Tab-separated table of C-alpha atoms in Angstrom:
chain	number	residue	atom	x	y	z
A	1	MET	CA	115.807	45.830	140.398
A	2	TYR	CA	113.834	47.793	137.834
A	3	PRO	CA	113.200	51.534	138.160
A	4	GLY	CA	109.856	52.123	139.805
A	5	GLN	CA	110.097	49.218	142.271
A	6	HIS	CA	110.577	49.801	145.959
A	7	THR	CA	113.828	48.279	147.184
A	8	ARG	CA	115.248	47.339	150.604
A	9	THR	CA	118.539	45.753	151.642
A	10	VAL	CA	118.553	43.200	154.483
A	11	LEU	CA	121.130	40.774	155.905
A	12	ILE	CA	120.481	37.087	155.106
A	13	ARG	CA	122.035	33.859	156.446
A	14	TRP	CA	121.082	30.152	156.210
A	15	ASN	CA	121.341	26.873	158.108
A	16	GLU	CA	121.740	23.742	156.027
A	17	ARG	CA	120.448	21.576	158.949
A	18	PRO	CA	118.840	22.234	162.320
A	19	GLY	CA	121.388	23.117	164.965
A	20	GLY	CA	124.041	23.797	162.366
A	21	VAL	CA	126.351	26.782	162.186
A	22	PRO	CA	124.786	29.681	160.236
A	23	ARG	CA	126.538	30.562	157.015
A	24	TYR	CA	126.857	33.899	155.244
A	25	SER	CA	128.588	32.674	152.048
A	26	ILE	CA	127.021	30.528	149.424
A	27	ASN	CA	128.220	27.673	147.279
A	28	LEU	CA	126.852	28.558	143.852
A	29	ALA	CA	126.776	24.876	142.929
A	30	LYS	CA	124.373	24.036	145.760
A	31	PHE	CA	120.664	24.763	146.026
A	32	VAL	CA	119.555	26.619	149.121
A	33	ARG	CA	115.993	25.935	150.231
A	34	PRO	CA	113.873	28.945	151.254
A	35	LEU	CA	113.019	27.252	154.542
A	36	HIS	CA	116.708	27.401	155.515
A	37	LEU	CA	116.995	31.143	154.935
A	38	GLN	CA	116.914	33.646	157.769
A	39	VAL	CA	116.725	37.396	157.633
A	40	LYS	CA	117.787	39.964	160.249
A	41	ILE	CA	115.033	42.493	160.963
A	42	ASP	CA	115.377	45.089	163.742
A	43	GLY	CA	118.322	43.207	165.198
A	44	GLN	CA	116.514	39.859	165.412
A	45	TRP	CA	116.865	36.813	163.150
A	46	MET	CA	113.654	35.323	161.781
A	47	LEU	CA	112.678	32.908	159.032
A	48	PHE	CA	112.784	34.473	155.599
A	49	MET	CA	109.443	32.962	154.564
A	50	GLN	CA	107.743	34.284	157.690
A	51	TRP	CA	109.109	37.791	157.065
A	52	ILE	CA	107.912	37.714	153.429
A	53	GLU	CA	104.398	36.724	154.493
A	54	GLU	CA	104.221	39.549	157.025
A	55	LEU	CA	105.219	42.289	154.602
A	56	PRO	CA	102.373	44.770	154.113
A	57	CYS	CA	102.806	44.811	150.343
A	58	GLN	CA	103.764	41.778	148.329
A	59	LYS	CA	103.038	43.092	144.854
A	60	LYS	CA	105.466	44.714	142.438
A	61	GLU	CA	104.716	48.308	141.634
A	62	PHE	CA	105.274	48.792	137.961
A	63	VAL	CA	105.257	52.497	137.309
A	64	GLY	CA	106.860	54.786	134.752
A	65	GLU	CA	108.700	53.174	131.867
A	66	LEU	CA	108.593	49.762	133.551
A	67	GLY	CA	104.830	50.007	133.714
A	68	TYR	CA	104.594	50.624	129.985
A	69	ILE	CA	106.865	47.648	129.249
A	70	ARG	CA	104.805	45.317	131.468
A	71	GLN	CA	101.556	46.488	129.933
A	72	GLN	CA	102.901	45.862	126.424
A	73	GLN	CA	104.036	42.367	127.445
A	74	TRP	CA	100.624	41.657	128.920
A	75	TRP	CA	98.782	42.725	125.783
A	76	ALA	CA	101.145	40.648	123.641
A	77	SER	CA	100.638	37.516	125.755
A	78	ASN	CA	96.892	37.490	126.489
A	79	GLY	CA	95.804	37.137	122.858
A	80	GLN	CA	93.214	39.827	123.157
A	81	ARG	CA	92.657	42.714	120.768
A	82	PHE	CA	92.205	46.323	121.647
A	83	ARG	CA	89.157	47.480	119.680
A	84	LEU	CA	89.756	51.167	119.329
A	85	MET	CA	86.464	51.959	117.664
A	86	ASP	CA	84.499	50.363	120.505
A	87	LEU	CA	85.666	53.184	122.772
A	88	PRO	CA	83.561	56.346	123.135
A	89	LYS	CA	84.846	59.165	121.004
A	90	GLU	CA	86.017	61.071	124.058
A	91	LEU	CA	88.323	58.203	125.027
A	92	ARG	CA	89.553	57.748	121.466
A	93	LEU	CA	90.565	61.406	121.399
A	94	CYS	CA	92.575	60.848	124.572
A	95	VAL	CA	94.354	57.963	122.849
A	96	TYR	CA	95.115	60.177	119.852
A	97	GLU	CA	96.478	62.921	122.077
A	98	GLN	CA	98.920	60.483	123.688
A	99	ALA	CA	99.975	59.027	120.343
A	100	MET	CA	100.482	62.348	118.606
A	101	GLY	CA	102.272	64.005	121.482
A	102	THR	CA	102.161	67.379	123.163
A	103	ASP	CA	104.344	69.107	120.619
A	104	ILE	CA	104.118	68.956	116.827
A	105	TYR	CA	107.090	70.301	114.805
A	106	PRO	CA	105.426	70.951	111.441
A	107	GLN	CA	107.506	70.662	108.283
A	108	LEU	CA	107.214	72.433	104.959
A	109	SER	CA	107.899	70.461	101.756
A	110	PRO	CA	109.596	71.983	98.713
A	111	GLN	CA	106.143	72.041	97.106
A	112	GLY	CA	104.822	74.235	99.934
A	113	LEU	CA	102.778	71.526	101.679
A	114	VAL	CA	102.736	71.343	105.467
A	115	SER	CA	102.957	68.001	107.314
A	116	LEU	CA	102.897	66.940	110.948
A	117	GLY	CA	106.652	66.386	110.824
A	118	LYS	CA	108.770	63.784	112.547
A	119	GLY	CA	109.435	65.438	115.816
A	120	TYR	CA	112.753	67.200	116.179
A	121	GLU	CA	116.354	66.047	116.442
A	122	TYR	CA	118.670	68.877	117.361
A	123	PRO	CA	121.913	69.033	115.342
A	124	TRP	CA	123.821	70.277	118.411
A	125	ASN	CA	124.955	67.819	121.090
A	126	TYR	CA	124.059	70.179	123.918
A	127	ARG	CA	120.371	70.048	122.919
A	128	ARG	CA	120.110	66.280	122.487
A	129	LYS	CA	118.334	66.146	125.866
A	130	ASP	CA	115.540	68.275	124.417
A	131	GLU	CA	114.774	66.071	121.436
A	132	VAL	CA	111.114	65.393	120.761
A	133	GLN	CA	109.740	62.194	119.249
A	134	GLY	CA	107.504	62.511	116.254
A	135	PRO	CA	103.787	61.730	116.170
A	136	ASN	CA	102.645	58.123	115.740
A	137	LEU	CA	101.667	58.370	112.085
A	138	ALA	CA	100.680	54.664	111.992
A	139	LEU	CA	97.307	55.765	113.333
A	140	LEU	CA	96.655	57.558	110.064
A	141	ARG	CA	96.728	54.206	108.244
A	142	VAL	CA	94.255	52.348	110.472
A	143	SER	CA	91.085	53.508	108.799
A	144	LYS	CA	89.578	56.633	107.208
A	145	GLN	CA	87.702	57.567	110.382
A	146	VAL	CA	90.693	57.124	112.656
A	147	SER	CA	92.871	59.078	110.236
A	148	GLU	CA	90.438	61.981	110.216
A	149	GLU	CA	89.999	62.006	113.998
A	150	ALA	CA	93.729	61.643	114.744
A	151	THR	CA	94.721	64.273	112.214
A	152	LYS	CA	92.243	66.774	113.655
A	153	THR	CA	93.501	66.026	117.164
A	154	ALA	CA	97.146	66.582	116.151
A	155	TRP	CA	96.559	69.890	114.396
A	156	GLU	CA	94.151	71.318	116.973
A	157	GLY	CA	95.131	69.632	120.257
A	158	SER	CA	98.936	69.742	120.100
A	159	ARG	CA	101.168	72.774	120.305
A	160	MET	CA	102.767	73.943	117.087
A	161	SER	CA	106.427	74.074	118.090
A	162	PHE	CA	109.337	75.711	116.318
A	163	ALA	CA	112.980	75.054	117.008
A	164	GLN	CA	114.362	77.659	114.630
A	165	GLN	CA	113.329	81.207	113.851
A	166	ASN	CA	113.636	80.770	110.106
A	167	SER	CA	111.470	77.643	110.003
A	168	MET	CA	108.713	79.498	111.830
A	169	ALA	CA	108.621	82.277	109.282
A	170	PHE	CA	108.333	79.732	106.420
A	171	VAL	CA	105.896	77.254	107.994
A	172	ILE	CA	103.277	79.578	109.419
A	173	PRO	CA	101.967	80.709	105.992
A	174	GLY	CA	101.514	77.037	105.074
A	175	LEU	CA	99.706	76.331	108.315
A	176	LYS	CA	97.244	79.116	107.567
A	177	ASN	CA	96.204	77.237	104.441
A	178	LEU	CA	94.774	74.544	106.724
A	179	VAL	CA	92.070	76.942	107.925
A	180	PRO	CA	89.099	76.556	108.036
A	181	ARG	CA	89.458	72.767	107.885
A	182	PHE	CA	91.434	72.807	111.137
A	183	SER	CA	91.674	75.411	113.859
A	184	VAL	CA	95.459	75.618	113.883
A	185	LEU	CA	97.885	78.106	115.413
A	186	THR	CA	95.993	78.507	118.651
A	187	HIS	CA	98.859	77.107	120.779
A	188	ILE	CA	102.499	77.814	119.876
A	189	SER	CA	105.769	76.912	121.543
A	190	LEU	CA	109.104	78.571	120.756
A	191	CYS	CA	112.203	76.488	121.339
A	192	PHE	CA	114.951	78.728	119.898
A	193	GLN	CA	118.595	79.101	120.713
A	194	THR	CA	119.396	82.045	122.963
A	195	SER	CA	120.962	83.954	120.077
A	196	GLU	CA	117.794	83.490	117.983
A	197	TYR	CA	115.662	84.895	120.804
A	198	ILE	CA	117.860	88.003	120.847
A	199	GLN	CA	117.223	88.547	117.129
A	200	PHE	CA	113.576	87.498	117.208
A	201	PHE	CA	112.600	89.797	120.084
A	202	GLU	CA	115.016	92.544	118.921
A	203	VAL	CA	116.928	92.718	122.188
A	204	GLN	CA	118.904	95.970	122.075
A	205	VAL	CA	122.256	94.867	123.535
A	206	GLN	CA	125.775	95.068	122.185
A	207	PRO	CA	127.074	94.176	119.684
A	208	TRP	CA	123.826	93.593	117.762
A	209	SER	CA	122.131	96.880	118.594
A	210	GLY	CA	124.952	98.743	116.873
A	211	ILE	CA	124.732	96.805	113.602
A	212	PRO	CA	122.467	98.406	110.980
A	213	GLY	CA	119.983	95.961	109.519
A	214	TYR	CA	120.679	93.131	111.963
A	215	PHE	CA	117.087	93.076	113.224
A	216	ASN	CA	114.581	92.228	110.490
A	217	HIS	CA	111.242	93.722	111.507
A	218	ASN	CA	109.343	91.544	108.985
A	219	THR	CA	110.480	88.311	110.696
A	220	SER	CA	110.588	89.639	114.246
A	221	ALA	CA	108.174	88.735	117.045
A	222	ARG	CA	106.295	92.003	116.585
A	223	ALA	CA	105.283	90.932	113.101
A	224	VAL	CA	105.074	87.127	113.404
A	225	LEU	CA	103.169	87.043	116.727
A	226	SER	CA	100.958	90.036	116.027
A	227	LYS	CA	97.155	89.893	116.212
A	228	THR	CA	97.028	90.583	112.514
A	229	ASN	CA	99.232	87.602	111.594
A	230	LEU	CA	97.927	85.167	114.258
A	231	PRO	CA	94.424	86.278	115.240
A	232	ASN	CA	93.545	82.915	116.864
A	233	LEU	CA	96.682	82.549	119.031
A	234	LYS	CA	95.585	81.866	122.608
A	235	GLU	CA	98.678	80.373	124.259
A	236	LEU	CA	102.413	80.936	123.749
A	237	GLY	CA	105.188	79.008	125.448
A	238	ILE	CA	108.764	80.371	125.417
A	239	LYS	CA	111.241	77.581	126.122
A	240	PHE	CA	114.875	78.285	126.866
A	241	ALA	CA	117.679	75.876	125.919
A	242	SER	CA	120.438	74.601	128.184
A	243	PRO	CA	123.410	76.916	128.780
A	244	GLU	CA	125.631	73.848	128.739
A	245	ASN	CA	128.950	75.471	127.887
A	246	PRO	CA	130.336	78.879	126.863
A	247	SER	CA	130.291	78.150	123.118
A	248	ASN	CA	126.488	78.219	123.254
A	249	SER	CA	126.303	81.825	124.440
A	250	PRO	CA	125.251	84.409	121.821
A	251	TRP	CA	128.446	86.410	122.390
A	252	PHE	CA	130.796	83.473	121.892
A	253	ARG	CA	128.922	82.334	118.784
A	254	SER	CA	129.192	85.850	117.326
A	255	SER	CA	132.804	86.541	118.199
A	256	SER	CA	134.096	85.557	114.753
A	257	PHE	CA	131.558	87.860	113.030
A	258	PHE	CA	131.775	90.810	115.431
A	259	PRO	CA	135.351	90.796	116.755
A	260	ASN	CA	135.971	92.842	119.855
A	261	PRO	CA	139.256	93.039	121.813
A	262	LEU	CA	137.365	92.298	125.039
A	263	TRP	CA	135.820	88.986	124.070
A	264	GLY	CA	136.375	88.451	120.324
A	265	TRP	CA	139.640	86.529	120.688
A	266	TYR	CA	138.160	83.548	122.530
A	267	THR	CA	138.658	80.475	120.426
A	268	SER	CA	137.625	77.691	122.790
A	269	ASP	CA	135.215	76.987	125.592
A	270	THR	CA	137.907	77.229	128.216
A	271	ASP	CA	138.961	80.733	127.128
A	272	ALA	CA	135.521	82.311	127.017
A	273	PRO	CA	134.008	83.940	130.084
A	274	VAL	CA	131.044	82.307	131.783
A	275	VAL	CA	127.958	84.176	130.524
A	276	CYS	CA	125.127	84.572	133.001
A	277	HIS	CA	122.162	82.701	131.634
A	278	LYS	CA	119.877	84.270	134.228
A	279	VAL	CA	120.680	87.815	133.173
A	280	THR	CA	120.479	87.000	129.472
A	281	VAL	CA	117.062	85.346	129.814
A	282	ASP	CA	115.792	88.331	131.846
A	283	TRP	CA	116.896	90.738	129.071
A	284	ILE	CA	115.195	88.606	126.442
A	285	MET	CA	111.918	88.493	128.368
A	286	ALA	CA	112.037	92.246	128.990
A	287	TYR	CA	112.079	92.848	125.225
A	288	ALA	CA	109.647	90.016	124.516
A	289	LYS	CA	106.969	91.555	126.741
A	290	ALA	CA	105.808	94.176	124.281
A	291	SER	CA	105.465	91.615	121.476
A	292	VAL	CA	103.521	88.941	123.403
A	293	GLU	CA	101.471	90.696	126.051
A	294	HIS	CA	98.357	90.761	123.846
A	295	ILE	CA	98.276	86.922	123.869
A	296	PRO	CA	95.820	85.582	126.476
A	297	LEU	CA	98.261	83.083	128.013
A	298	VAL	CA	102.063	83.424	127.926
A	299	TYR	CA	104.409	81.232	129.960
A	300	VAL	CA	108.097	80.434	130.136
A	301	GLU	CA	109.686	77.000	130.550
A	302	GLY	CA	112.859	75.031	130.030
A	303	TYR	CA	116.214	76.017	131.481
A	304	ILE	CA	115.201	79.120	133.403
A	305	LYS	CA	115.764	80.053	136.988
A	306	THR	CA	112.724	79.535	139.191
A	307	SER	CA	112.803	83.161	140.360
A	308	LEU	CA	112.689	84.421	136.738
A	309	LYS	CA	110.007	81.938	135.807
A	310	GLU	CA	107.819	83.096	138.688
A	311	LYS	CA	108.559	86.750	137.907
A	312	TRP	CA	107.529	86.646	134.255
A	313	ASN	CA	104.641	84.232	134.666
A	314	ALA	CA	103.299	86.539	137.370
A	315	THR	CA	103.805	89.580	135.136
A	316	PHE	CA	101.776	88.104	132.303
A	317	LYS	CA	99.122	86.802	134.719
A	318	ALA	CA	98.732	90.240	136.269
A	319	GLN	CA	98.286	91.774	132.831
A	320	ARG	CA	95.544	89.267	132.018
A	321	ASN	CA	93.806	90.521	135.141
A	322	GLY	CA	94.158	94.155	134.114
A	323	THR	CA	97.323	95.172	135.969
A	324	TYR	CA	99.924	96.558	133.576
A	325	SER	CA	103.634	96.447	134.397
A	326	ASP	CA	105.750	99.347	133.181
A	327	ILE	CA	109.314	98.144	132.538
A	328	SER	CA	110.490	101.101	130.439
A	329	SER	CA	113.169	101.965	132.981
A	330	ASP	CA	114.493	98.388	132.769
A	331	LEU	CA	114.709	98.651	128.999
A	332	LEU	CA	116.613	101.907	129.227
A	333	ALA	CA	119.060	100.339	131.632
A	334	ILE	CA	119.700	97.456	129.262
A	335	GLN	CA	120.155	99.771	126.283
A	336	SER	CA	122.683	101.895	128.190
A	337	LEU	CA	125.106	98.974	128.587
A	338	THR	CA	128.234	99.330	126.518
A	339	LEU	CA	130.324	96.808	124.643
A	340	GLU	CA	132.678	96.717	127.623
A	341	ASP	CA	129.793	95.349	129.733
A	342	MET	CA	129.329	92.374	127.435
A	343	PRO	CA	128.832	89.564	127.899
A	344	PRO	CA	127.046	89.645	131.289
A	345	ARG	CA	129.391	87.805	133.682
A	346	CYS	CA	127.889	85.026	135.762
A	347	LYS	CA	127.773	85.733	139.494
A	348	CYS	CA	125.455	82.906	140.429
A	349	THR	CA	126.397	80.609	143.288
A	350	THR	CA	126.452	77.722	140.805
A	351	GLN	CA	127.832	78.829	137.460
A	352	CYS	CA	125.242	78.876	134.692
A	353	GLU	CA	127.424	77.068	132.140
A	354	ARG	CA	128.828	73.609	132.718
A	355	HIS	CA	129.549	70.765	130.339
A	356	SER	CA	126.841	68.089	129.930
A	357	LEU	CA	124.304	70.209	131.751
A	358	GLY	CA	121.007	68.395	132.014
A	359	PRO	CA	117.688	69.386	133.565
A	360	TRP	CA	118.636	67.450	136.703
A	361	GLU	CA	121.912	69.433	137.031
A	362	PHE	CA	120.753	72.985	136.164
A	363	ASP	CA	120.467	75.046	139.380
A	364	PHE	CA	116.900	76.300	139.003
A	365	GLY	CA	116.785	77.773	142.506
A	366	ASP	CA	120.026	79.816	142.367
């Protein structure tokens, strides 16, 4: 059966002749007529053909990926053509939005030109589940009008997404050159590693808070996401990556650069302590608040506990409605933590870090 179809298992037998002994095994070399088949429903045997005719639904439900496949097969077989330009402009724009995708990962060429990019393929295995397909650039070769409409939809209707802190700092100046032709940089999505979020939002935890010059204010969130730098920014999404295994934690990745007798000697995933993803994300958001609270809509997504997601989404929503949340005491508590307190040990019912952790395995409700 294909995914998307409803399935049901029933017991079947058949009689080769009236009055014969029912059989439950089949000779693959022989043809069994449907009229000879019987099916057991609610403890009673009945003719298979009669049962089929009485079913309330006899059609296949092609949904999801199967639906797309069937639709493509239908278009390929009926000989008809889909005349895009016969559609009203409103519907054409909907087609462009689907073809270009929700997220655009813009790229900067060596000559300083910005393009729509090719999606994003993460170089790390643990983020392969988060890969994003590139926009359908074939639309740009259909005609001049389609190219103009699709390009405008991509730049203005999709989120400008950034998977690395450094790429964001380089690409944004190039995107500004597209103004006033396109209204870009109104919707942005951050998809950084956890360690990059710590540096980007200048999270004051050990060992980084004790290293002079580690935080670069010119490339930090306070500068990059400021009203001065991005005056048209209306929406910001902060997406957290999977805490698949200990080697992805900021403390493990930094152990060779900032050795410490408490956690600097870990050389493999099995040696390192399980870092609490929930606590780390909460620290990051606490420091992110001051840098993003001027943006009209801020939301968190990705691998984040439901309780934290609701907490921070509610915090930003309350501020949009005029209710300010003072978290200065929380920041002081985080800053007071010593090197001996690092990394934050996981005490969740289901440990935050497990190998091959996918969105269907992450314990969002813990």
